Amino acid sequence: MPEILFNAFSFLQKKLKANGFDHSNVTIDVPENHSVIDLIKSMDLDPDGIEAVFVNGKAGDFEYIIKDKDRIALIPPGTPGPHRLLLGIRPGDPIK
Amino acid sequence: MSKIIRINTKERTFNYSEPDEEFAGLGGRAFTSRMILKEVPATCHPLGKHNKLVFAPGLLAGTGAANSGRLSAGAKSPLTEGIKESNAGGLAAQKIARMGIKAIVLEDKPEDDKWFNIVIKKDSVEIIPAGDLKGKGTNETISKLWEKYGKTGVICVGQAGEQLMISASMQLADPNGRPGRAFGRGGLGAVLGSKNIKAIIIDDAGSKRVDIADKDAFTAANKIWSKALTDHPVSGEGLPAFGTAVLVNIINEAGAFPTKNFREGRFEHAHDISGEKLSETITERKGVVSEGCHPGCVIKCSQVYNDKDGNYLTSGFEYETIWAFGANTMIKDLDDIAVLDKLSDEYGLDTIEMGVTIGIAMEAGVVPWGDGKKAIELLEEVGKGSALGKIIGNGAAFTGKAYGIDRVPVVKRQSLPAYDPRATKGVGVTYATSPQGADHTAGYAVAPNILSVGGSEDPLKKGNNVEVSRNLQIATAAIDAAGLCLFVAFPVLDHENGVQLIVDLLNAQLGASLTTDDVVALGTQILKDEIEFNKLAGFTKKDDKLPEMFDDSFEPHNVKWGYTEQELSKTLDFK
């Protein structure tokens, strides 16, 4: 069973606490072939309330299958660090 | 806004003038940078009589448009020795605009040692002795000025600016009369100090809101604009709840949180200094989790942090400040970090520059790594004006030279902020190439790099980060010209017609017919002006680089910087 280091930030901390889960630097076991989305659901979190997931310090995919010793962190919408899409960052931007 | 007030600080005289055609349509950073280019000899001594200090509200200031209360200050920087625009909230921008003032320009330099205040009212300018405010910190200065003049806009220097230290800030009264807002970067406090001005008081009593060409269109546009800001999860929820410090955990998780003077990307005690911890502590001590830095702010990312006894300690406690005094120096006690922030505000010092400088002092063994109490004692030396304090107050590059340290994270002598350039390459490109020196607000490529939201730039690889940085620097310059808070970028980016909303506000206010292309052209022109000034001052492409310490590999992602001069030279290579 993969063992991971888990974190969740910002508004998610309060939600996890209410759901009976720890949120900071927690070592947890997850079932084999468990994806990030499976992990989110197992903690009674709404996937729509998660904006991004870090897998080993890099923005990752929600379908990623969790491996032993992974470092997983969840981030809700509302994180600053300006500019998501400003000029030309994605195709079709009106101000490209 | 139509008149320019020029104040001769040597003769202690002033005059009003109308802006000529070249300046008439400019505001904020567009105005200050154009004036510095046109009127300040690029090779002049920044603390000499030829330098000018220019204050200009943005184009939307004073209108009632949400989050339009930012003020630009420009000069030749004594820190970078290139052009500088610094940007702050507080009360001054809207009051200046409401008095119909397009810019305030401080010129020349006194030959005596007498200090003065400048009081600007609707129909008058007074230049009067500063009296016993000389030598006082900014908190006491603002308190006394509010006792005398009421709830005015105040821009002032503390002991650092009086001593002409090149890390000196100018502090502004926030809406509660505290020195919680700052023109932090580039040492502009030393320029105000070089002109023997302790404070500028902005009293707009009797003034009206600025004229709006099409009031109905403006009201309609502002309604949509305000809703876009308050509906967005970042500006409407995340920033009000946790402030910018929510980034501590996230940048740390991304492995880009510079720790121990940029040695590694994760700080063992990040949770202890995180936005979540900050918010929890503020609530426990009955502080204020969310307040605006200027009237009309609907984001409210500032806060009031109390000490253990519930007494006010500091406000405007930002991510970059917490990083600089925290992970960068290995200090893990949030209360120690808050005291360092308070002292910086009180003496009038840039918190980023001071945090990096304390890191250099720790490299030199002046104080131990992670020792918050010793760091506080070190910063207090600046207030005392001791020889050690004069070294520290002159910033990281100066302190590095004083102690023979070769590990000094600066670009154009200005300290790098809180995102490691090796692990957030788009930010690194901006650090290296911005005419302002290392500055995260000059083009904030953090979110697309880190979160992969709406973009797919890998923060660890070169990819298209040169192009991303260029576009962000252009956009940021345009936002600074409008006088908008940089955090409007979130809803602007995510809203279907985000940029058009700003254009609609400008068109309704000015009776103009601008397009989004004009906004991009404005941002580009600002950068061209700034690059031209720096070129005349002697800067070359060789100055657009990171120091060699960033050639070292960086954990946890084991990445290096790796950009060549030629690659970086394409960033702002405007034809």
XYZ file of C-alpha atoms in Angstrom:
671
model
C 0.000 0.000 0.000
C 1.608 3.312 -1.076
C 2.596 5.641 1.742
C 2.459 9.362 0.896
C 3.169 12.720 2.495
C -0.042 14.726 2.289
C -0.808 18.435 2.572
C -3.797 20.620 1.861
C -3.790 24.388 1.976
C -5.952 27.436 2.485
C -9.721 26.800 2.800
C -9.197 23.062 2.463
C -7.636 22.844 5.908
C -10.854 23.827 7.649
C -12.901 21.470 5.462
C -10.600 18.532 6.176
C -10.628 19.239 9.878
C -14.436 19.217 9.803
C -14.303 15.910 7.922
C -11.981 14.420 10.539
C -8.730 14.486 8.545
C -5.354 16.095 9.241
C -3.998 18.469 6.635
C -0.375 19.366 7.251
C 2.620 17.115 6.598
C 0.567 13.982 7.226
C 1.890 10.536 6.350
C -0.985 8.382 5.090
C -1.468 5.067 3.341
C -3.583 4.952 0.175
C -4.910 1.898 -1.666
C -3.065 0.518 -4.699
C -4.020 2.169 -8.030
C -5.613 5.074 -6.209
C -5.698 8.280 -8.264
C -5.570 11.835 -6.915
C -9.291 12.176 -7.569
C -9.890 8.965 -5.585
C -7.900 10.465 -2.719
C -9.937 13.671 -2.838
C -13.210 11.742 -2.746
C -11.969 9.495 0.067
C -11.591 12.603 2.201
C -15.151 13.706 1.478
C -13.929 16.735 -0.451
C -15.736 18.166 -3.463
C -13.416 17.878 -6.497
C -14.857 21.173 -7.773
C -13.342 22.781 -4.697
C -9.817 21.791 -5.728
C -8.058 23.981 -8.267
C -4.716 22.285 -8.511
C -2.784 19.327 -7.212
C 0.934 19.162 -6.620
C 2.587 15.812 -7.179
C 6.121 15.848 -5.838
C 6.253 19.634 -6.037
C 4.942 19.975 -9.588
C 1.451 20.801 -10.784
C -0.042 17.441 -11.670
C -3.015 15.610 -13.096
C -6.087 14.620 -11.094
C -6.017 11.220 -12.811
C -2.447 10.563 -11.694
C -2.068 7.159 -10.008
C -0.424 7.679 -6.657
C 2.870 5.885 -6.025
C 4.726 4.975 -2.880
C 6.659 7.919 -1.314
C 4.799 10.504 -3.394
C 4.291 13.961 -1.961
C 0.743 15.122 -2.693
C -0.744 18.560 -1.955
C -4.172 20.007 -2.729
C -4.947 23.656 -3.419
C -8.406 25.220 -3.576
C -9.473 28.071 -5.853
C -8.499 31.483 -4.517
C -4.724 31.247 -4.549
C -2.970 34.491 -5.482
C 0.323 34.857 -7.287
C -0.796 37.018 -10.170
C -1.249 36.340 -13.434
C -2.828 33.149 -14.546
C -3.530 33.946 -18.103
C -2.255 37.431 -18.762
C -1.110 38.378 -22.211
C -0.445 35.437 -24.458
C -0.171 32.699 -21.907
C -2.793 30.580 -23.535
C -3.958 30.517 -27.143
C -7.026 32.579 -27.911
C -6.516 35.125 -25.177
C -8.324 38.284 -26.201
C -5.296 40.397 -25.408
C -2.653 38.196 -26.917
C -6.656 65.891 -13.595
C -4.902 68.677 -15.349
C -2.284 70.487 -13.289
C 1.263 69.658 -12.364
C 2.712 71.053 -9.145
C 6.453 71.605 -9.265
C 8.167 72.242 -5.952
C 11.681 73.618 -5.800
C 13.100 72.171 -2.592
C 16.124 74.490 -2.591
C 14.214 77.756 -2.936
C 11.125 76.325 -1.187
C 8.878 77.680 -3.886
C 6.286 76.096 -6.133
C 4.333 76.654 -9.308
C 1.405 75.174 -11.168
C 1.590 74.228 -14.820
C -0.505 72.470 -17.414
C 0.919 69.249 -18.828
C 2.028 69.558 -22.422
C 0.628 67.261 -25.065
C 3.219 64.557 -24.431
C 2.063 64.097 -20.827
C -1.634 64.937 -21.092
C -2.885 61.374 -21.624
C -0.508 59.694 -19.194
C -1.033 58.615 -15.612
C 0.728 56.587 -12.925
C 3.849 54.767 -14.066
C 3.446 55.983 -17.659
C 3.704 59.567 -16.393
C 6.519 59.090 -13.882
C 8.747 57.086 -16.211
C 8.236 59.501 -19.128
C 9.056 62.483 -16.929
C 12.173 60.871 -15.467
C 13.357 60.026 -18.989
C 12.685 63.527 -20.298
C 13.758 65.669 -17.361
C 16.342 63.790 -15.267
C 19.886 63.501 -16.627
C 20.422 59.739 -16.661
C 23.979 59.977 -15.350
C 23.136 62.291 -12.459
C 23.760 61.361 -8.844
C 20.449 60.026 -7.554
C 20.797 61.955 -4.315
C 21.909 65.134 -6.071
C 20.091 68.251 -7.195
C 19.389 67.000 -10.719
C 17.267 64.049 -9.655
C 13.516 64.574 -9.398
C 10.903 62.729 -7.372
C 7.609 62.455 -9.223
C 4.268 61.322 -7.787
C 1.439 60.532 -10.198
C -1.939 58.907 -9.514
C -3.188 56.449 -12.094
C -5.649 57.386 -14.814
C -8.602 55.972 -12.860
C -7.668 57.475 -9.480
C -10.379 59.444 -7.722
C -13.179 58.081 -9.876
C -14.783 55.518 -7.618
C -13.632 52.636 -9.794
C -12.940 49.697 -7.487
C -9.276 49.190 -6.541
C -8.048 52.273 -8.379
C -6.253 53.950 -5.468
C -2.646 53.176 -6.282
C -0.040 55.913 -6.525
C 3.157 55.781 -8.583
C 6.405 57.372 -7.443
C 9.315 57.700 -9.853
C 12.939 58.876 -9.759
C 16.419 57.721 -10.585
C 16.949 55.029 -7.969
C 19.838 55.417 -5.526
C 19.768 51.636 -5.097
C 19.812 50.474 -8.726
C 21.087 53.745 -10.255
C 18.547 53.143 -12.996
C 14.965 54.298 -13.417
C 12.491 53.410 -10.695
C 8.746 53.316 -10.378
C 7.418 52.230 -7.026
C 3.725 51.762 -6.407
C 1.683 52.015 -3.215
C -1.816 52.120 -1.761
C -2.910 54.369 1.076
C -4.990 57.522 0.903
C -2.869 59.829 -1.222
C -3.648 58.798 -4.820
C -7.373 59.466 -4.716
C -6.964 62.732 -2.821
C -4.344 63.998 -5.277
C -6.600 63.109 -8.197
C -9.662 64.724 -6.642
C -7.760 68.010 -6.351
C -7.223 67.933 -10.096
C -3.506 67.279 -9.710
C -1.902 65.125 -12.356
C 1.521 65.020 -10.744
C 3.639 66.433 -7.930
C 7.278 66.950 -8.868
C 10.014 67.623 -6.299
C 13.044 69.287 -7.811
C 16.506 70.580 -6.852
C 18.080 70.116 -3.424
C 18.580 72.361 -0.379
C 22.031 73.681 0.508
C 21.163 73.974 4.191
C 20.197 71.263 6.661
C 16.691 72.473 7.439
C 13.841 70.003 7.055
C 10.387 70.824 5.786
C 6.938 69.372 5.250
C 4.868 70.070 2.169
C 1.141 70.605 2.672
C -0.917 70.380 -0.499
C -4.517 71.548 -0.344
C -7.161 72.156 -2.970
C -5.969 75.652 -3.829
C -2.682 75.991 -1.996
C 0.766 74.593 -1.392
C 2.666 75.302 1.812
C 6.277 74.414 2.516
C 6.672 74.656 6.268
C 9.338 73.593 8.792
C 9.129 69.953 9.856
C 9.870 70.989 13.436
C 10.205 68.177 15.930
C 9.176 65.503 13.420
C 12.805 65.338 12.296
C 14.311 62.170 13.737
C 10.953 60.554 14.385
C 9.706 57.238 13.070
C 6.892 57.075 10.563
C 4.259 55.918 13.069
C 4.734 58.957 15.291
C 5.094 61.210 12.270
C 1.767 60.147 10.805
C 0.022 60.258 14.208
C 1.145 63.829 14.838
C 0.255 64.937 11.326
C -3.232 63.417 11.638
C -3.674 65.229 14.980
C -2.872 68.476 13.211
C -4.423 67.986 9.760
C -7.050 65.280 10.247
C -7.434 62.182 8.085
C -5.160 63.296 5.273
C -2.951 61.447 2.858
C 0.585 61.339 4.262
C 3.786 60.285 2.513
C 6.832 60.391 4.777
C 10.264 59.066 5.575
C 11.569 57.616 8.826
C 15.106 57.555 10.161
C 16.395 55.578 7.158
C 15.244 58.158 4.626
C 16.606 60.963 6.749
C 19.998 59.225 6.731
C 19.786 58.825 2.923
C 20.095 55.067 3.135
C 19.549 53.515 -0.266
C 17.111 50.895 1.051
C 14.861 53.606 2.461
C 11.163 53.495 1.666
C 8.540 56.194 1.785
C 5.689 55.100 4.058
C 2.092 56.133 3.541
C -0.733 56.476 6.003
C -3.181 53.627 5.571
C -6.914 54.236 6.153
C -6.329 53.793 9.919
C -3.452 56.250 10.119
C -0.742 53.629 10.399
C 2.396 53.467 8.251
C 1.295 50.148 6.788
C 1.696 51.029 3.112
C 5.006 51.744 1.397
C 6.832 52.819 -1.685
C 9.192 50.039 -0.783
C 11.568 49.281 -3.549
C 14.488 51.165 -4.992
C 15.380 53.514 -2.144
C 13.037 56.353 -3.057
C 12.907 57.333 0.633
C 16.518 58.446 0.265
C 15.524 60.695 -2.654
C 12.823 62.375 -0.543
C 15.360 62.634 2.278
C 17.972 64.143 -0.038
C 15.551 67.015 -0.594
C 15.138 67.480 3.189
C 11.439 66.721 3.041
C 10.096 64.778 6.019
C 6.481 64.480 4.899
C 3.997 65.425 2.228
C 0.472 66.009 3.503
C -2.375 65.683 1.009
C -5.545 67.418 2.183
C -8.344 67.320 -0.375
C -11.003 69.033 1.766
C -13.502 70.798 -0.493
C -12.651 68.726 -3.551
C -15.128 66.773 -5.607
C -14.786 63.481 -7.393
C -12.982 63.736 -10.681
C -14.985 64.618 -13.754
C -16.356 61.674 -15.684
C -17.019 62.186 -19.384
C -19.837 59.633 -19.557
C -21.240 59.036 -16.087
C -23.850 56.471 -17.066
C -21.357 54.379 -18.985
C -18.889 54.650 -16.116
C -21.432 53.568 -13.517
C -22.435 50.602 -15.662
C -18.827 49.576 -16.298
C -17.866 49.961 -12.632
C -20.762 47.785 -11.535
C -19.538 44.947 -13.733
C -15.941 45.642 -12.699
C -16.685 45.498 -8.966
C -18.692 42.322 -9.386
C -15.864 40.714 -11.359
C -13.473 41.479 -8.491
C -15.726 40.285 -5.681
C -16.983 37.184 -7.517
C -13.530 35.863 -8.322
C -12.199 33.209 -5.909
C -8.789 34.880 -5.572
C -9.772 38.515 -5.170
C -13.140 37.758 -3.570
C -12.245 34.859 -1.236
C -8.591 33.770 -1.047
C -6.910 37.140 -0.555
C -9.443 38.445 1.987
C -9.206 35.249 4.048
C -5.457 34.681 4.135
C -3.754 37.676 2.531
C -0.852 37.135 0.181
C 0.875 34.964 2.806
C -1.257 32.012 1.670
C 1.555 31.638 -0.863
C 4.034 30.517 1.818
C 2.831 26.911 1.867
C 2.181 26.812 -1.864
C 5.508 28.191 -3.052
C 7.189 25.992 -0.462
C 5.322 22.946 -1.797
C 6.432 23.887 -5.307
C 10.029 23.834 -4.114
C 10.533 27.471 -5.043
C 10.584 29.019 -1.547
C 14.116 30.428 -1.223
C 15.557 29.240 2.056
C 18.792 30.266 3.817
C 19.769 32.891 1.247
C 18.514 30.909 -1.771
C 20.240 27.634 -0.923
C 17.211 25.379 -1.229
C 13.532 25.547 -2.138
C 11.763 24.272 0.940
C 11.793 25.609 4.496
C 11.284 23.027 7.218
C 9.167 25.449 9.254
C 7.033 26.877 6.449
C 3.806 25.875 8.190
C 4.768 27.983 11.216
C 4.952 31.154 9.108
C 2.169 30.353 6.631
C -0.862 32.440 5.716
C -3.059 29.868 7.395
C -1.081 30.201 10.634
C -1.071 33.983 10.277
C -4.840 34.093 9.867
C -5.354 31.767 12.830
C -3.043 33.863 15.034
C -4.704 37.128 14.035
C -8.129 35.695 14.877
C -6.969 34.366 18.264
C -5.482 37.736 19.192
C -8.479 39.709 17.976
C -6.634 41.466 15.174
C -8.121 42.165 11.752
C -7.880 39.403 9.151
C -8.932 41.527 6.205
C -8.817 45.253 5.491
C -8.281 47.400 2.414
C -5.153 49.445 1.793
C -7.156 52.301 0.276
C -10.799 53.429 0.146
C -12.615 51.663 -2.676
C -10.591 48.463 -2.304
C -12.943 45.498 -2.517
C -10.204 42.849 -2.249
C -8.929 43.751 1.256
C -5.782 41.607 1.425
C -4.212 43.650 4.224
C -4.604 42.847 7.913
C -3.773 43.941 11.479
C -1.447 41.647 13.426
C -1.494 41.958 17.209
C 1.127 40.814 19.698
C 0.567 38.108 22.306
C -1.140 40.617 24.598
C -3.563 41.688 21.900
C -1.885 45.030 21.212
C -1.308 46.295 17.671
C 2.040 45.179 16.266
C 1.982 45.636 12.498
C -0.186 45.670 9.385
C 0.230 45.055 5.684
C 2.052 41.835 6.559
C 2.826 40.461 3.084
C 4.041 37.135 1.740
C 7.287 38.674 0.510
C 7.986 40.247 3.910
C 7.300 37.005 5.774
C 9.553 35.149 3.359
C 12.369 37.728 3.544
C 12.526 37.808 7.344
C 11.475 34.159 7.639
C 12.690 31.371 5.388
C 15.443 33.498 3.875
C 17.001 34.026 7.297
C 15.712 30.711 8.812
C 13.681 32.633 11.421
C 10.592 30.571 12.235
C 8.854 32.710 14.866
C 6.025 34.726 13.299
C 6.159 37.253 16.155
C 9.857 37.948 15.515
C 9.079 38.379 11.822
C 6.245 40.769 12.691
C 8.587 42.872 14.834
C 11.064 43.051 11.928
C 8.215 44.201 9.678
C 7.135 46.799 12.245
C 10.679 48.153 12.592
C 11.035 48.362 8.810
C 7.803 50.356 8.557
C 8.833 52.536 11.484
C 12.310 53.396 10.174
C 11.055 53.474 6.576
C 12.864 50.518 4.988
C 12.039 48.107 2.178
C 11.230 44.787 3.863
C 12.434 42.648 0.951
C 15.766 44.464 0.836
C 16.153 44.234 4.621
C 15.335 40.528 4.783
C 17.887 39.728 2.106
C 20.404 42.038 3.787
C 19.976 40.289 7.147
C 20.617 37.051 5.245
C 23.899 38.524 4.015
C 24.767 39.584 7.567
C 24.094 35.981 8.616
C 26.388 34.733 5.832
C 29.044 37.006 7.355
C 28.448 35.695 10.877
C 27.273 39.063 12.181
C 24.201 37.311 13.599
C 23.431 33.568 13.671
C 21.074 31.972 11.134
C 17.557 31.714 12.439
C 18.081 33.988 15.450
C 15.100 36.329 15.383
C 16.044 38.291 18.498
C 19.549 39.035 17.176
C 18.078 40.015 13.803
C 15.791 42.493 15.572
C 18.784 43.969 17.413
C 20.617 44.259 14.104
C 17.750 46.125 12.437
C 17.501 48.451 15.432
C 21.010 49.617 14.578
C 19.510 51.300 11.494
C 17.246 53.379 13.702
C 20.174 54.321 15.915
C 22.243 55.426 12.942
C 25.288 53.462 14.087
C 28.060 52.512 11.673
C 26.682 48.962 11.526
C 23.196 50.349 10.954
C 24.437 52.434 8.048
C 25.874 49.323 6.419
C 22.655 47.341 6.849
C 20.414 50.239 5.782
C 22.228 50.498 2.501
C 21.052 47.077 1.419
C 22.264 43.663 0.410
C 24.819 44.583 -2.261
C 26.465 47.193 -0.014
C 26.483 44.833 2.984
C 27.907 42.063 0.810
C 30.798 44.308 -0.177
C 31.326 45.467 3.407
C 31.757 41.877 4.582
C 33.330 40.308 1.491
C 30.359 38.017 0.784
C 30.126 36.607 -2.745
C 26.666 35.080 -2.347
C 24.504 38.173 -2.871
C 21.123 37.668 -4.635
C 20.617 40.987 -6.431
C 19.953 42.192 -9.975
C 20.949 45.781 -10.699
C 21.809 45.930 -6.968
C 18.178 45.253 -5.935
C 17.422 42.138 -3.871
C 15.522 39.212 -5.354
C 12.085 38.598 -3.832
C 10.385 35.436 -2.655
C 10.327 33.139 -5.683
C 13.481 31.272 -6.633
C 14.287 32.010 -10.261
C 15.545 28.490 -10.939
C 12.228 26.904 -9.951
C 9.985 29.666 -11.334
C 11.816 30.526 -14.509
C 9.279 33.035 -15.794
C 9.783 35.123 -12.664
C 13.529 34.748 -13.049
C 13.427 36.162 -16.567
C 11.582 39.194 -15.192
C 14.108 39.576 -12.357
C 16.944 39.573 -14.876
C 15.447 41.838 -17.516
C 13.134 44.329 -15.826
C 14.463 47.888 -16.027
C 13.481 48.116 -12.341
C 15.988 45.519 -11.085
C 14.853 42.272 -9.462
C 11.138 42.852 -8.926
C 8.349 40.258 -8.788
C 5.640 42.852 -9.391
C 7.209 43.877 -12.695
C 5.771 40.767 -14.357
C 4.286 38.182 -12.137
C 4.624 34.820 -13.891
C 4.009 32.853 -10.745
C 0.570 31.345 -11.229
C 0.855 29.974 -14.745
C 4.275 28.654 -13.828
C 3.305 27.040 -10.580
C -0.298 26.036 -10.832
C -0.631 25.108 -14.480
C -3.980 26.829 -14.394
C -4.857 28.326 -17.728
C -1.352 27.820 -18.978
C 1.107 25.024 -19.355
C 4.471 26.645 -18.810
C 6.773 24.325 -16.893
C 8.290 26.485 -14.159
C 11.424 24.345 -14.143
C 12.160 24.622 -17.868
C 12.930 27.495 -20.195
C 9.981 26.783 -22.505
C 8.230 29.984 -23.496
C 9.088 31.806 -20.306
C 10.868 34.631 -22.143
C 7.652 35.396 -24.036
C 5.544 34.968 -20.891
C 7.755 37.388 -18.983
C 7.637 39.947 -21.808
C 3.842 39.885 -21.982
C 3.458 40.072 -18.237
C 5.861 42.997 -17.985
C 3.833 44.854 -20.636
C 0.541 44.117 -18.895
C 1.862 45.058 -15.471
C 3.127 48.394 -16.754
C -0.326 49.151 -18.196
C -2.061 48.248 -14.907
C 0.382 50.538 -13.072
C -0.511 53.365 -15.468
C -4.228 52.907 -14.812
C -3.540 53.102 -11.075
C -5.124 49.735 -10.422
C -4.051 47.246 -7.787
C -2.037 44.459 -9.379
C -4.381 41.871 -7.911
C -7.110 42.870 -10.357
C -5.133 40.658 -12.717
C -6.911 37.542 -11.418
C -10.433 38.469 -12.463
C -9.138 40.291 -15.522
C -7.471 37.115 -16.708
C -10.337 34.816 -15.896
C -13.144 37.084 -17.048
C -14.219 36.688 -20.634
C -13.887 40.425 -21.258
C -11.517 41.295 -18.442
C -9.225 43.734 -20.217
C -12.177 45.248 -22.030
C -13.672 46.093 -18.622
C -10.654 48.274 -17.834
C -10.823 49.830 -21.279
C -14.536 50.554 -20.763
C -13.795 52.335 -17.485
C -11.048 54.405 -19.087
C -13.162 55.302 -22.100
C -16.129 56.336 -19.950
C -13.917 58.438 -17.716
C -11.873 60.112 -20.413
C -14.428 60.243 -23.207
C -11.942 58.264 -25.263
C -12.240 55.361 -27.661
C -9.325 53.228 -26.585
C -9.036 49.576 -27.541
C -7.251 46.686 -25.859
C -4.471 47.169 -28.400
C -3.955 50.662 -27.007
C -3.504 49.186 -23.541
C -0.805 46.843 -24.820
C 0.837 49.749 -26.683
C 0.814 51.841 -23.499
C 2.506 49.092 -21.489
C 5.102 48.622 -24.221
C 5.843 52.349 -24.393
C 6.407 52.535 -20.635
C 9.012 49.784 -20.859
C 10.657 51.466 -23.837
C 10.970 54.715 -21.858
C 12.482 52.880 -18.905
C 14.914 50.906 -21.028
C 15.992 54.100 -22.793
C 16.722 55.835 -19.473
C 18.778 52.909 -18.236
C 20.699 52.818 -21.508
C 21.538 56.506 -21.128
C 22.567 55.793 -17.525
C 25.096 53.256 -18.818
C 23.251 49.960 -18.476
C 23.838 47.297 -21.119
C 22.483 43.807 -21.809
C 25.239 42.527 -19.529
C 23.313 44.010 -16.596
C 20.292 41.860 -17.454
C 21.482 38.754 -15.682
C 21.307 36.875 -12.421
C 24.354 36.581 -10.172
C 26.482 33.458 -10.529
C 25.163 31.923 -7.301
C 22.156 30.829 -9.385
C 24.377 28.617 -11.514
C 24.313 26.221 -8.570
C 21.813 23.392 -8.588
C 18.670 23.985 -6.522
C 16.804 21.388 -4.458
C 14.311 19.738 -4.332
C 13.980 19.778 -8.117
C 17.727 19.855 -8.788
C 17.399 22.683 -11.333
C 19.809 25.382 -12.478
C 19.139 28.807 -13.970
C 20.816 28.264 -17.313
C 19.752 31.259 -19.414
C 22.331 32.859 -21.681
C 22.717 36.582 -22.211
C 21.511 36.126 -25.770
C 18.332 34.325 -24.691
C 17.492 36.959 -22.110
C 18.228 39.790 -24.529
C 15.140 38.803 -26.523
C 12.783 39.473 -23.615
C 12.376 43.222 -24.034
C 13.921 43.598 -27.467
C 11.317 46.013 -28.815
C 11.753 47.238 -32.365
